Structure formats: C-alpha cells, structure tokens
PDB file of C-alpha atoms in Angstrom:
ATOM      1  CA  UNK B 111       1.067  14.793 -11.199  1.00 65.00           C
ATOM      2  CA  UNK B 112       3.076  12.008 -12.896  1.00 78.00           C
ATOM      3  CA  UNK B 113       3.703   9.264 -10.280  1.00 92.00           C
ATOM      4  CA  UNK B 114       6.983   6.742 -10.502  1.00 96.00           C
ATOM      5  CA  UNK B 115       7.478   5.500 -14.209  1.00 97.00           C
ATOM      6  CA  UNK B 116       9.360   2.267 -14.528  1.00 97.00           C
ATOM      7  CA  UNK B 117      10.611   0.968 -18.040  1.00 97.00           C
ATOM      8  CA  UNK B 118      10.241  -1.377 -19.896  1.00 97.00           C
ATOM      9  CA  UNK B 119       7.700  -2.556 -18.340  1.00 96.00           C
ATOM     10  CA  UNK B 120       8.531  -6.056 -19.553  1.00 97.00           C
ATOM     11  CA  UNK B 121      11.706  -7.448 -20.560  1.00 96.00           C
ATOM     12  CA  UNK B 122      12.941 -11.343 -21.680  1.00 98.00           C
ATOM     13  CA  UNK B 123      17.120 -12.070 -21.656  1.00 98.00           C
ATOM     14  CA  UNK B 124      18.976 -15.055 -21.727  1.00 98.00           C
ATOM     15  CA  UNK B 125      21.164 -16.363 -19.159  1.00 98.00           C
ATOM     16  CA  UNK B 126      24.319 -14.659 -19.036  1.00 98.00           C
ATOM     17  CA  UNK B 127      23.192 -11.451 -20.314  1.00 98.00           C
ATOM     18  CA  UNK B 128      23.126  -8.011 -18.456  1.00 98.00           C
ATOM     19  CA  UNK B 129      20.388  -5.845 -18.547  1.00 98.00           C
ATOM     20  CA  UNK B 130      19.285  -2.281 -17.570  1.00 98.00           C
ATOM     21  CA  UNK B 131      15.980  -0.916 -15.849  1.00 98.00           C
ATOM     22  CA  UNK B 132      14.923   2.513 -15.405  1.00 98.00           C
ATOM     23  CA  UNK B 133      13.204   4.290 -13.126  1.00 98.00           C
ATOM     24  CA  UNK B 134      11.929   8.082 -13.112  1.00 97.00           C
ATOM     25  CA  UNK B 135      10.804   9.364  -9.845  1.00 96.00           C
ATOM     26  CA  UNK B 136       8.030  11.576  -8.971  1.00 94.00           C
ATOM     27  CA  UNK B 137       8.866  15.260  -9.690  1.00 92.00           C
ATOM     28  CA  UNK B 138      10.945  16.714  -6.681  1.00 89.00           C
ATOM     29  CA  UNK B 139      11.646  13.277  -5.221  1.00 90.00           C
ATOM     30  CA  UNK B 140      15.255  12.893  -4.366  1.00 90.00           C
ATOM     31  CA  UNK B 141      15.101   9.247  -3.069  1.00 90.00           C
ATOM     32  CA  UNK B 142      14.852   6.151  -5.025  1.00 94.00           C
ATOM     33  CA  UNK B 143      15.238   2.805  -3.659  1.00 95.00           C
ATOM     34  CA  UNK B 144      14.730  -0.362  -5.549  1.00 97.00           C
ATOM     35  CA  UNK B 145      13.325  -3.531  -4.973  1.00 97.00           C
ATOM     36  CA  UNK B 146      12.904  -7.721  -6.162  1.00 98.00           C
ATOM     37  CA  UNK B 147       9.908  -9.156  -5.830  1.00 96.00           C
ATOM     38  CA  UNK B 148       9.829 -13.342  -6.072  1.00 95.00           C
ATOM     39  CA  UNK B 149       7.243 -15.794  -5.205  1.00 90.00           C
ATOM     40  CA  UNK B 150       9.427 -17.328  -2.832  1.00 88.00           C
ATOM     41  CA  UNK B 151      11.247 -14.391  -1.130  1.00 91.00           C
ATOM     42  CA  UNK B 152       8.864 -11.749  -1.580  1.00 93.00           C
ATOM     43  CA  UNK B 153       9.775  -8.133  -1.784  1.00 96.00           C
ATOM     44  CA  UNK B 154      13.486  -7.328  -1.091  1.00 96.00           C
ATOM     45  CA  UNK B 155      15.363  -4.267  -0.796  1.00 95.00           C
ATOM     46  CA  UNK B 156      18.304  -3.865  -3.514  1.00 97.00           C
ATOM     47  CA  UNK B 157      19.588  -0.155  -2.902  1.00 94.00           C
ATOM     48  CA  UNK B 158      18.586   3.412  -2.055  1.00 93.00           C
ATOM     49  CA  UNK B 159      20.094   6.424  -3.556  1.00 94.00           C
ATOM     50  CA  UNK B 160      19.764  10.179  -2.921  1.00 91.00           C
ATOM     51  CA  UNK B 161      21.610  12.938  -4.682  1.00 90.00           C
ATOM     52  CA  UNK B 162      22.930  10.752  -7.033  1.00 93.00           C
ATOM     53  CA  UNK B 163      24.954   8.681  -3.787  1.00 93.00           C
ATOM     54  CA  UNK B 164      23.862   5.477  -2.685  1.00 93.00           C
ATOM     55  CA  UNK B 165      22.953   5.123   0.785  1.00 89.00           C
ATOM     56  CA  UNK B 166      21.820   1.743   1.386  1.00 89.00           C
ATOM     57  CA  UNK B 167      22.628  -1.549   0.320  1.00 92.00           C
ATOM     58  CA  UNK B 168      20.581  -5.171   0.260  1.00 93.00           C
ATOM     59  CA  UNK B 169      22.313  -8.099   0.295  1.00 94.00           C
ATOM     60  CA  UNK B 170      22.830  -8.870  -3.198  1.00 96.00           C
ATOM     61  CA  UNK B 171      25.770  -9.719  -4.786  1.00 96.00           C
ATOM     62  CA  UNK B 172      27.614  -7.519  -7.051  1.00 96.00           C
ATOM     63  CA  UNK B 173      26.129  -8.205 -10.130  1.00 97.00           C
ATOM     64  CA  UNK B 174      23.161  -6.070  -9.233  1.00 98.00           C
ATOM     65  CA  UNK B 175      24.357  -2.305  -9.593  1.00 97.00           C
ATOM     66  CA  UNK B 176      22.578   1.156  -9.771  1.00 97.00           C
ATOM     67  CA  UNK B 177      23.258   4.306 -10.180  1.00 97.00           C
ATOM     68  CA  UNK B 178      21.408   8.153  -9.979  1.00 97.00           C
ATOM     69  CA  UNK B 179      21.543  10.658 -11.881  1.00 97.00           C
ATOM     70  CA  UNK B 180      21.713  14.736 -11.232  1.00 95.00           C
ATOM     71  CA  UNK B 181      17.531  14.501 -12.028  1.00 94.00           C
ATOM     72  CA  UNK B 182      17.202  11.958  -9.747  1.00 94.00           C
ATOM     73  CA  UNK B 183      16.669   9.241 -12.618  1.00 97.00           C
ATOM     74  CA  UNK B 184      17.783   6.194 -11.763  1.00 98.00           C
ATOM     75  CA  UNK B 185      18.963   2.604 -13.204  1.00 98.00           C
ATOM     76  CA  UNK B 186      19.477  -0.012 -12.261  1.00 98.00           C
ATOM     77  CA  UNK B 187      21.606  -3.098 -13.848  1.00 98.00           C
ATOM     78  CA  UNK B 188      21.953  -6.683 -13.692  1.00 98.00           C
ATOM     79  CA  UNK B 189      24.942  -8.320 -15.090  1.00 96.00           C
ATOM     80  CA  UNK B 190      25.710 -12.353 -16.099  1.00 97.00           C
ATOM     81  CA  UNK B 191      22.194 -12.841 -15.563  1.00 98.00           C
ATOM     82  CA  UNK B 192      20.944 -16.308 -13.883  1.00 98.00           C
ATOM     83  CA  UNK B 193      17.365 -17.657 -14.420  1.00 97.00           C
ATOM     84  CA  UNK B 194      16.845 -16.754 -10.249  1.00 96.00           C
ATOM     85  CA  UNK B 195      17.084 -13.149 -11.514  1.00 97.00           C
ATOM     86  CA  UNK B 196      14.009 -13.430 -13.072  1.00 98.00           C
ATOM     87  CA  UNK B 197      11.471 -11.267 -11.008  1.00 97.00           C
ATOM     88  CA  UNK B 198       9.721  -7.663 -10.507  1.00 97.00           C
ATOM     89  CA  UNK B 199      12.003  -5.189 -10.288  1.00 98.00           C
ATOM     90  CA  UNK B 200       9.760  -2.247  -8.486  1.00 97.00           C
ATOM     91  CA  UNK B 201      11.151   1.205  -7.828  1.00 97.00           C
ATOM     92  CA  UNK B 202       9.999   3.622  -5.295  1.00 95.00           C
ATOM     93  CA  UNK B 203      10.528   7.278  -4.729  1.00 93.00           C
ATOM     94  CA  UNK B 204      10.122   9.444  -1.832  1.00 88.00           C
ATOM     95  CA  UNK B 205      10.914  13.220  -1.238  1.00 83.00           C
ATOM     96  CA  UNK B 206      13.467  12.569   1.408  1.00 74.00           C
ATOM     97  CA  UNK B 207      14.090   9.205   1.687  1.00 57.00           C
ATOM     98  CA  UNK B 208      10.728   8.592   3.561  1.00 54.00           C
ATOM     99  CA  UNK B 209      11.355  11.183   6.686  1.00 56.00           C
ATOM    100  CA  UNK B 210       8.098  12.663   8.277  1.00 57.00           C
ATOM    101  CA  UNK B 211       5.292  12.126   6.861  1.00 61.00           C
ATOM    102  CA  UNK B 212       6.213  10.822   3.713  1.00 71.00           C
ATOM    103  CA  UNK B 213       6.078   7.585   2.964  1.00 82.00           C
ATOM    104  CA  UNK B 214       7.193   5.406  -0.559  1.00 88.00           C
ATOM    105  CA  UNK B 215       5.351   5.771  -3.732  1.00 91.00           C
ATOM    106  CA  UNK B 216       6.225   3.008  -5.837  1.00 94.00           C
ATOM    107  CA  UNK B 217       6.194   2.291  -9.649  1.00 95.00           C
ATOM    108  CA  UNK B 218       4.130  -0.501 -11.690  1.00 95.00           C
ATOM    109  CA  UNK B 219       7.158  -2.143 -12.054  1.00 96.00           C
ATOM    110  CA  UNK B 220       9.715  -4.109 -14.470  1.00 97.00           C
ATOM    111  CA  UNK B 221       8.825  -7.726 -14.912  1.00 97.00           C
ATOM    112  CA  UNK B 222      12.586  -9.299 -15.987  1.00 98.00           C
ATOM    113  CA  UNK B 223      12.158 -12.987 -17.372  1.00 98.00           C
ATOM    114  CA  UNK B 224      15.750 -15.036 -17.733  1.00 98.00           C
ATOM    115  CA  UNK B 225      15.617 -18.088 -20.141  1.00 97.00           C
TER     116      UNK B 225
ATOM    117  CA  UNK Z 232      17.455  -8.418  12.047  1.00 87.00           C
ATOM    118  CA  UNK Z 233      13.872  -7.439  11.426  1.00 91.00           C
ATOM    119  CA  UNK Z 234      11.358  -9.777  10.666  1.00 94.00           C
ATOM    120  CA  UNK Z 235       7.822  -8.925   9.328  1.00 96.00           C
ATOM    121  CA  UNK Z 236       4.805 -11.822   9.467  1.00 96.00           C
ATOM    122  CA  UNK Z 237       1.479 -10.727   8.266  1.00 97.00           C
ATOM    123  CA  UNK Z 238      -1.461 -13.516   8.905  1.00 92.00           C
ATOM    124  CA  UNK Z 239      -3.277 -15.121   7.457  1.00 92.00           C
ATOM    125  CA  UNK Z 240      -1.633 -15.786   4.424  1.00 94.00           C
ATOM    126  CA  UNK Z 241      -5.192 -15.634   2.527  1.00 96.00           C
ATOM    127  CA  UNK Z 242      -8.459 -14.341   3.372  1.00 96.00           C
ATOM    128  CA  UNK Z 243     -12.386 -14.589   1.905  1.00 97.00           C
ATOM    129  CA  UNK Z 244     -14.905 -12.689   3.282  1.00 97.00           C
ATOM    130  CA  UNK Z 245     -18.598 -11.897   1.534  1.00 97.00           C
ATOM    131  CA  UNK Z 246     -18.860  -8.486   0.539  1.00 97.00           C
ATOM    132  CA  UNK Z 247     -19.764  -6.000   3.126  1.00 97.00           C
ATOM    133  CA  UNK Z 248     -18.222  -7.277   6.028  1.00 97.00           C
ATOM    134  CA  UNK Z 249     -15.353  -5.710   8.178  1.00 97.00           C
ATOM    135  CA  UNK Z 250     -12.343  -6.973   8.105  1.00 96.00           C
ATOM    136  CA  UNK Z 251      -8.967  -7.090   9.774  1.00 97.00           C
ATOM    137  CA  UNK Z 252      -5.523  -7.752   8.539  1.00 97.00           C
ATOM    138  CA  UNK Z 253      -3.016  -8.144  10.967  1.00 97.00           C
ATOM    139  CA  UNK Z 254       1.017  -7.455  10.777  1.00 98.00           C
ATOM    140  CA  UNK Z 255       3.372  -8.341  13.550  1.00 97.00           C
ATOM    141  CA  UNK Z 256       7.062  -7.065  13.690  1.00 97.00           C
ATOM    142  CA  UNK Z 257      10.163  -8.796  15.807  1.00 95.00           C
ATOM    143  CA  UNK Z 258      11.801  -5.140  16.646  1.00 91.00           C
ATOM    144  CA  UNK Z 259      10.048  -2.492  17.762  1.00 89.00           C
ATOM    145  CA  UNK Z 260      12.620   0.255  17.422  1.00 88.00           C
ATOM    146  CA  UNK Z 261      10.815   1.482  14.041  1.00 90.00           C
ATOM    147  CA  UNK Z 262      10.331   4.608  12.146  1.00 88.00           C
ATOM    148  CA  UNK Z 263       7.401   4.070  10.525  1.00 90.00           C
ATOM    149  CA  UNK Z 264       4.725   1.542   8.851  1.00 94.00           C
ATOM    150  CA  UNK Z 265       3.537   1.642   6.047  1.00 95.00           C
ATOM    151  CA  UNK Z 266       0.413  -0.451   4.518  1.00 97.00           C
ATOM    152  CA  UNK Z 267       0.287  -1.084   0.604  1.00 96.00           C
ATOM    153  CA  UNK Z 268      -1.753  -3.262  -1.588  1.00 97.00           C
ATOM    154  CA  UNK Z 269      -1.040  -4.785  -4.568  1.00 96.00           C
ATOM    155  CA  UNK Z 270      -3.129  -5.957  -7.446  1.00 95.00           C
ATOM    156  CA  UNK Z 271      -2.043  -9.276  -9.553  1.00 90.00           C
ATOM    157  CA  UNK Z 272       0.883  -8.234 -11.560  1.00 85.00           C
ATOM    158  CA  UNK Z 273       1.205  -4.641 -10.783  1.00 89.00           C
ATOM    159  CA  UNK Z 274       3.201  -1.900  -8.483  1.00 92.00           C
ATOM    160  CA  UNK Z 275       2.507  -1.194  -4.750  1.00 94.00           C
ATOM    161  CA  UNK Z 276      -0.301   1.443  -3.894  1.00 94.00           C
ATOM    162  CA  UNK Z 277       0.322   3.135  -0.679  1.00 93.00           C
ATOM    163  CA  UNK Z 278      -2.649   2.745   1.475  1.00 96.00           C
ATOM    164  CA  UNK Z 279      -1.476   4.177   4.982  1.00 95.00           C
ATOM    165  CA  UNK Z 280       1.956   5.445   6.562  1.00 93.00           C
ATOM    166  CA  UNK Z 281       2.087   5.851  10.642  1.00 93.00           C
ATOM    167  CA  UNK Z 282       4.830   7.056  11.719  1.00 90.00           C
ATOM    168  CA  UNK Z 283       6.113   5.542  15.237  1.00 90.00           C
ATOM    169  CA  UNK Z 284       5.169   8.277  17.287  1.00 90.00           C
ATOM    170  CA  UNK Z 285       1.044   7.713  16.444  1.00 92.00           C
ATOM    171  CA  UNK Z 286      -1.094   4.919  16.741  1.00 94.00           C
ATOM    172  CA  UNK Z 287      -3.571   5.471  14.027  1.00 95.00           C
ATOM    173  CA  UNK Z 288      -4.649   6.174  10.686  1.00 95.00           C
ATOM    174  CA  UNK Z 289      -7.607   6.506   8.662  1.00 96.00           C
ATOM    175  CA  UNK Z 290      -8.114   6.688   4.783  1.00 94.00           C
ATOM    176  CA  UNK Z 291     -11.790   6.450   3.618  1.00 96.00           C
ATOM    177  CA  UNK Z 292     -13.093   2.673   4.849  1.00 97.00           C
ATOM    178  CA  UNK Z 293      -9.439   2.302   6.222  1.00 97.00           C
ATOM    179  CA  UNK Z 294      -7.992   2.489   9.779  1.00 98.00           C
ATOM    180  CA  UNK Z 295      -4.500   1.361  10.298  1.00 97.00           C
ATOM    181  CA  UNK Z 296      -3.548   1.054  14.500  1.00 97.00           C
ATOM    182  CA  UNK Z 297       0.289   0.513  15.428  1.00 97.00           C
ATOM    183  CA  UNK Z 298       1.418  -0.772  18.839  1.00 96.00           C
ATOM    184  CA  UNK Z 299       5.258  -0.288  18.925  1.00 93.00           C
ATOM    185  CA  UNK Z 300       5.742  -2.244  22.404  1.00 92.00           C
ATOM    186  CA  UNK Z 301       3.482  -5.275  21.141  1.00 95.00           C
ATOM    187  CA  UNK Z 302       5.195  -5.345  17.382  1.00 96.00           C
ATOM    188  CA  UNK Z 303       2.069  -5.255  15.777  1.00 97.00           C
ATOM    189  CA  UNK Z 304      -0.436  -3.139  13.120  1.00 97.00           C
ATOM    190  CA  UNK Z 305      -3.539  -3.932  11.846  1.00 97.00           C
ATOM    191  CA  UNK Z 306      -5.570  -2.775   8.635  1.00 97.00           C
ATOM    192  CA  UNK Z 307      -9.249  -2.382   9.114  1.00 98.00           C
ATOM    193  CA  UNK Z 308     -11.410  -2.620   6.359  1.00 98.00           C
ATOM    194  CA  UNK Z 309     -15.025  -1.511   6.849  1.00 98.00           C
ATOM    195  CA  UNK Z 310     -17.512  -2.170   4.379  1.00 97.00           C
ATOM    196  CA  UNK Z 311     -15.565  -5.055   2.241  1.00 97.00           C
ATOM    197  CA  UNK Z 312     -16.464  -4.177  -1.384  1.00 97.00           C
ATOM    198  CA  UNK Z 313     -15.185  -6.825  -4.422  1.00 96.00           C
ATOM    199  CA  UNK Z 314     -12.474  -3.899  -5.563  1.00 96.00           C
ATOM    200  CA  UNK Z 315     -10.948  -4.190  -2.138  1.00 97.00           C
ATOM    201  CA  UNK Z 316      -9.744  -7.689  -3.642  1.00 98.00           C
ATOM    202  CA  UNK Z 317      -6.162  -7.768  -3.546  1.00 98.00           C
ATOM    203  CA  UNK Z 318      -2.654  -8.556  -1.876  1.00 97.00           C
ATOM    204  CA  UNK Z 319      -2.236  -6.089   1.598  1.00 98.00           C
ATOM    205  CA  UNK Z 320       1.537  -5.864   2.398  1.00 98.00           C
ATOM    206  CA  UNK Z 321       2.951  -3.899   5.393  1.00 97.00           C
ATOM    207  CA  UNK Z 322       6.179  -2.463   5.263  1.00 96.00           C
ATOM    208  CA  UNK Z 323       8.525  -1.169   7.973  1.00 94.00           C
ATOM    209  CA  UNK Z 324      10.922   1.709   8.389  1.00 90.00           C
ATOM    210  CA  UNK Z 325      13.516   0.623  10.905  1.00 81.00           C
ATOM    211  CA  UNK Z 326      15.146   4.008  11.818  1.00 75.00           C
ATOM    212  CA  UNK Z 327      15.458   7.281  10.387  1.00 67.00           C
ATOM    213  CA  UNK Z 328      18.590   7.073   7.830  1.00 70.00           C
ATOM    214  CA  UNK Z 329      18.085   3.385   7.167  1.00 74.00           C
ATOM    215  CA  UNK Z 330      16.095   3.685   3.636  1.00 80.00           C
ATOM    216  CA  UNK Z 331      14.979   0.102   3.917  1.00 87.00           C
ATOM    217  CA  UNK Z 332      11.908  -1.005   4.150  1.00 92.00           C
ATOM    218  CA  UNK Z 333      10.955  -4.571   5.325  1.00 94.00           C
ATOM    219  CA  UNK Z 334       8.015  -6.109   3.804  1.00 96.00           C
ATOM    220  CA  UNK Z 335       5.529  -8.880   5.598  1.00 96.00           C
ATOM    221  CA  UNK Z 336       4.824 -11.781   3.620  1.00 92.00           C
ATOM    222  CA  UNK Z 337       1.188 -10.448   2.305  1.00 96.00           C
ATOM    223  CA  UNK Z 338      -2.267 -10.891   2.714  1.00 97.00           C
ATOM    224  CA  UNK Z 339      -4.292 -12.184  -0.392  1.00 97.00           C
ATOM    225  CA  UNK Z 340      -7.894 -10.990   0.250  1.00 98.00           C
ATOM    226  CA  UNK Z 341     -10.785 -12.132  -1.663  1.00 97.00           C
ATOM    227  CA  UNK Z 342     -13.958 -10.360  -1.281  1.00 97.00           C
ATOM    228  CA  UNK Z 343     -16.803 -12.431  -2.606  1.00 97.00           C
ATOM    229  CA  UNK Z 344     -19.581 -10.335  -4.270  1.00 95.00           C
TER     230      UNK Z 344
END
C-alpha cells in the first residue's frame, strides 16, 4: 500500500517567487492537512481539507494557499516568497480527518529553500 | 490555546536500557495523542495514537500512557536499541472536528551502541 507521496521532494526559489507543492494521499484517505516545520517554531499546522473544502486554517497569512482536488490530491502554494518561508513542508493524510482510531500518516516531505 | 512541552529536549542513554519520554499538555479537553518520530531530514512515522477515552498503548518495545486530568503522556521504550535513535514528537488532537494537531517541541534521543 502506497503511503503519502510528497513532491518534489526538494525545491530552491528566490525571494519573491511563488511556488507549488504536492501532496497525494494514501488511497481512500479523504483528509489532508499540511504542515511547516522550522528550527525555531517547529511543526505548525497550515490547513486541512476534506472533500475538496477546507476545514481548518493555521495562522498564516494569505500568501500560503491550498487547494483539493475530487481524488483527494492536494497542493499547496506559496506566493511572494520570503527567505522565512524556507522550511519542510510535510503533508499528512487520514481517512476521516483523524476520527476513531485513525490517526495521521504523514509524507517524507518537501524541503523549500528561499535565496 | 494549547500548548505542548515535551522534556528533555535531548536524551543519551547506552543501548539496552528503558527509557521514558515524557509530553505534558496545558488543556486537557483532547481527542487524541498521537506519538511520532522523526529521523534527520525526513517525514513523521506514526508510532502510537490513544484516543482520550484510553490510557494506553503498546507497539512492539513501545507503551504510550495518557492521563487527561494531569495533561500528560509518556513513551516507554524498553530495550533501547541504536535504530531507536531519533527525534520523538507528540502530537495532540484537541476535539473532534478541529483537524489540528499540536506538536511538542521534540525529543532528540541518542542511543549509544
């Protein structure tokens, strides 16, 4: 069974770019959520979608977007990009958003480098 | 707003000792908790998920306890080997429709062969 594949797996932008990760969920998972992980803040959520709707919301500012698609696919994008942007971008998918007794399975992830 | 400490910060212990990882949590109205590790440079491997309603786990050499009241979980490791070297996070669930998770600050363990 495939797990959560994440690409590119590395990716190097200048300042003031935008870029766009992708994430492909576990087979039959409706629920992806992403997440930045910095040395100095640590892991942070960014968003959760199901059924192509987002449900949940960090608090970034609005130059970090995502979206879902109808096979659950999702990307995610970062626009005017700052050098604090670079990070790992990790995805996660679940079958129902985590309920019961399922927990996340997250991807290797997408290390993002801004110069 | 939830807060998630996980201490120490960094841990060595010689190989084939038991060990214990500890996670506190300021709110205790949570869903579930859920333990992870994570190599150098790579994704999160799910380790353990308890949901509110138990108090343990076990995976293999791992038992994970919850105490809802007291805000805290710990991770035991039995048997340390050098491949259980690694970064343990712990991740909470606040309540069921909230997709979030909240992640401690880690646990860098070092098992020395």
């Amino acid at each position: 069974k495939a797990g959560v594949t994440q690409t590119p797996r590395y990716l190097i932008k200048t300042r003031g770019q935008q870029v766009t990760l992708s994430c492909s969920p576990i087979s039959g998972h409706r629920s992806v959520s992403w997440y930045q992980q910095t040395p100095g803040q640590g892991l942070q959520f960014l968003f959760e979608y199901f059924s192509e709707t987002q449900r949940n919301k960090g608090n970034f500012p609005g130059r970090f977007s995502g979206r879902q698609f109808s096979n659950s696919r999702s990307e995610m994008n970062v626009s005017t990009l700052e050098l604090g942007d670079s990070a790992l971008y990790l995805c996660a998918s679940s079958p129902i958003g985590g309920q019961g007794a399922y927990g996340y399975t997250f991807g290797s992830g997408t290390r993002l480098t801004v110069v | 707003k939830q807060e998630v400490t996980q201490i120490p910060a960094a841990l060595s212990v010689p190989e084939g000792e038991n060990l214990v990882l500890n996670c506190s949590f300021t709110d205790s109205a949570i869903y579930n908790l859920q333990w992870f590790r994570q190599d150098p440079g790579k994704g999160l491997t799910s380790l353990l998920l308890i949901q509110s309603s138990q108090r343990e786990q076990t995976s293999g050499r791992l038992n994970a306890s919850l105490d809802k009241s007291s805000g805290r979980s710990t991770l035991y490791i039995a048997a340390s080997q050098p491949g259980d070297s690694a970064t343990y996070l712990c991740a909470v669930r606040e309540n069921f429709g909230n997709e979030k998770l909240t992640f401690g600050t880690g646990t860098r363990l070092t098992i020395i062969p």
